[in-house]
Tab-separated table of C-alpha atoms in Angstrom:
chain	number	residue	atom	x	y	z
A	227	MET	CA	108.324	-102.709	-52.206
A	228	PRO	CA	105.793	-101.092	-49.977
A	229	SER	CA	102.976	-103.370	-48.907
A	230	PRO	CA	99.955	-103.234	-50.927
A	231	ILE	CA	97.849	-102.848	-47.971
A	232	PRO	CA	97.471	-99.351	-46.754
A	233	SER	CA	98.695	-99.127	-42.936
A	234	ASP	CA	95.058	-97.878	-41.978
A	235	ARG	CA	93.831	-100.986	-43.193
A	236	ARG	CA	96.297	-103.571	-41.758
A	237	VAL	CA	95.278	-103.075	-38.208
A	238	SER	CA	91.436	-104.261	-37.063
A	239	ALA	CA	89.815	-103.266	-33.682
A	240	GLU	CA	91.299	-105.471	-31.159
A	241	GLY	CA	89.042	-108.800	-30.499
A	242	PRO	CA	89.623	-111.785	-28.559
A	243	ALA	CA	93.060	-112.064	-29.921
A	244	GLY	CA	94.008	-109.159	-27.919
A	245	ASN	CA	97.594	-107.835	-29.053
A	246	ASP	CA	97.501	-109.825	-31.970
A	247	PRO	CA	94.220	-108.613	-34.172
A	248	ARG	CA	92.739	-110.559	-36.850
A	249	PRO	CA	93.749	-109.233	-40.222
A	250	GLU	CA	91.265	-106.999	-42.226
A	251	PRO	CA	90.500	-107.925	-46.012
A	252	PRO	CA	91.307	-105.069	-48.346
A	253	GLU	CA	88.747	-102.971	-49.608
A	254	LYS	CA	87.512	-103.966	-53.173
A	255	PRO	CA	88.024	-101.072	-55.505
A	256	LEU	CA	84.732	-99.978	-57.048
A	257	PRO	CA	84.084	-100.541	-60.906
A	258	SER	CA	84.419	-96.705	-61.176
A	259	ASP	CA	88.082	-96.830	-59.515
A	260	CYS	CA	89.446	-98.495	-62.711
A	261	CYS	CA	89.801	-95.883	-65.844
A	262	GLU	CA	89.992	-98.801	-68.292
A	263	GLY	CA	93.109	-97.301	-69.661
A	264	GLY	CA	95.225	-100.321	-69.386
A	265	CYS	CA	97.437	-98.559	-66.277
A	266	ASP	CA	100.142	-100.891	-64.955
A	267	PRO	CA	99.535	-101.906	-62.241
A	268	CYS	CA	95.648	-101.505	-62.547
A	269	VAL	CA	93.685	-100.937	-59.687
A	270	HIS	CA	92.450	-104.604	-59.817
A	271	ASP	CA	95.718	-105.914	-59.964
A	272	THR	CA	96.819	-103.908	-56.684
A	273	TYR	CA	93.597	-105.408	-55.013
A	274	GLN	CA	94.515	-108.695	-56.101
A	275	GLU	CA	97.813	-108.610	-54.570
A	276	ALA	CA	96.379	-107.257	-51.632
A	277	LEU	CA	94.108	-110.063	-51.399
A	278	GLU	CA	96.776	-112.467	-51.766
A	279	HIS	CA	98.558	-110.810	-48.924
A	280	TYR	CA	95.382	-110.927	-46.456
A	281	ALA	CA	95.070	-114.617	-47.672
A	282	ARG	CA	98.570	-115.228	-46.354
A	283	GLU	CA	98.376	-113.097	-43.180
A	284	LEU	CA	95.123	-114.692	-42.132
A	285	ALA	CA	96.312	-117.899	-42.684
A	286	ARG	CA	99.253	-116.883	-40.358
A	287	TRP	CA	96.971	-115.705	-37.728
A	288	ARG	CA	94.582	-118.852	-37.688
A	289	GLU	CA	97.886	-120.599	-36.912
A	290	ARG	CA	98.549	-118.569	-33.936
A	291	HIS	CA	94.691	-118.733	-32.877
A	292	PRO	CA	93.170	-122.025	-33.912
A	293	HIS	CA	89.965	-121.851	-31.811
A	294	ALA	CA	89.409	-118.341	-32.841
A	295	ASP	CA	86.880	-119.457	-35.601
A	296	ALA	CA	85.239	-122.165	-33.502
């Protein structure tokens, strides 16, 4: 299954983490992005999956960089 996060959204600019950049959150869809047609998956479903993926990746990143948010 392909990643729900587009490849251009998976990598952020290098910051204090050097070669291990902090994950970037997915871009929230605009209300106009949904056609209200009952698509499967809906753009909001895809966003929710990407948000869950981001939360997991951010938690892993924070484990590797415990002082980054201090």
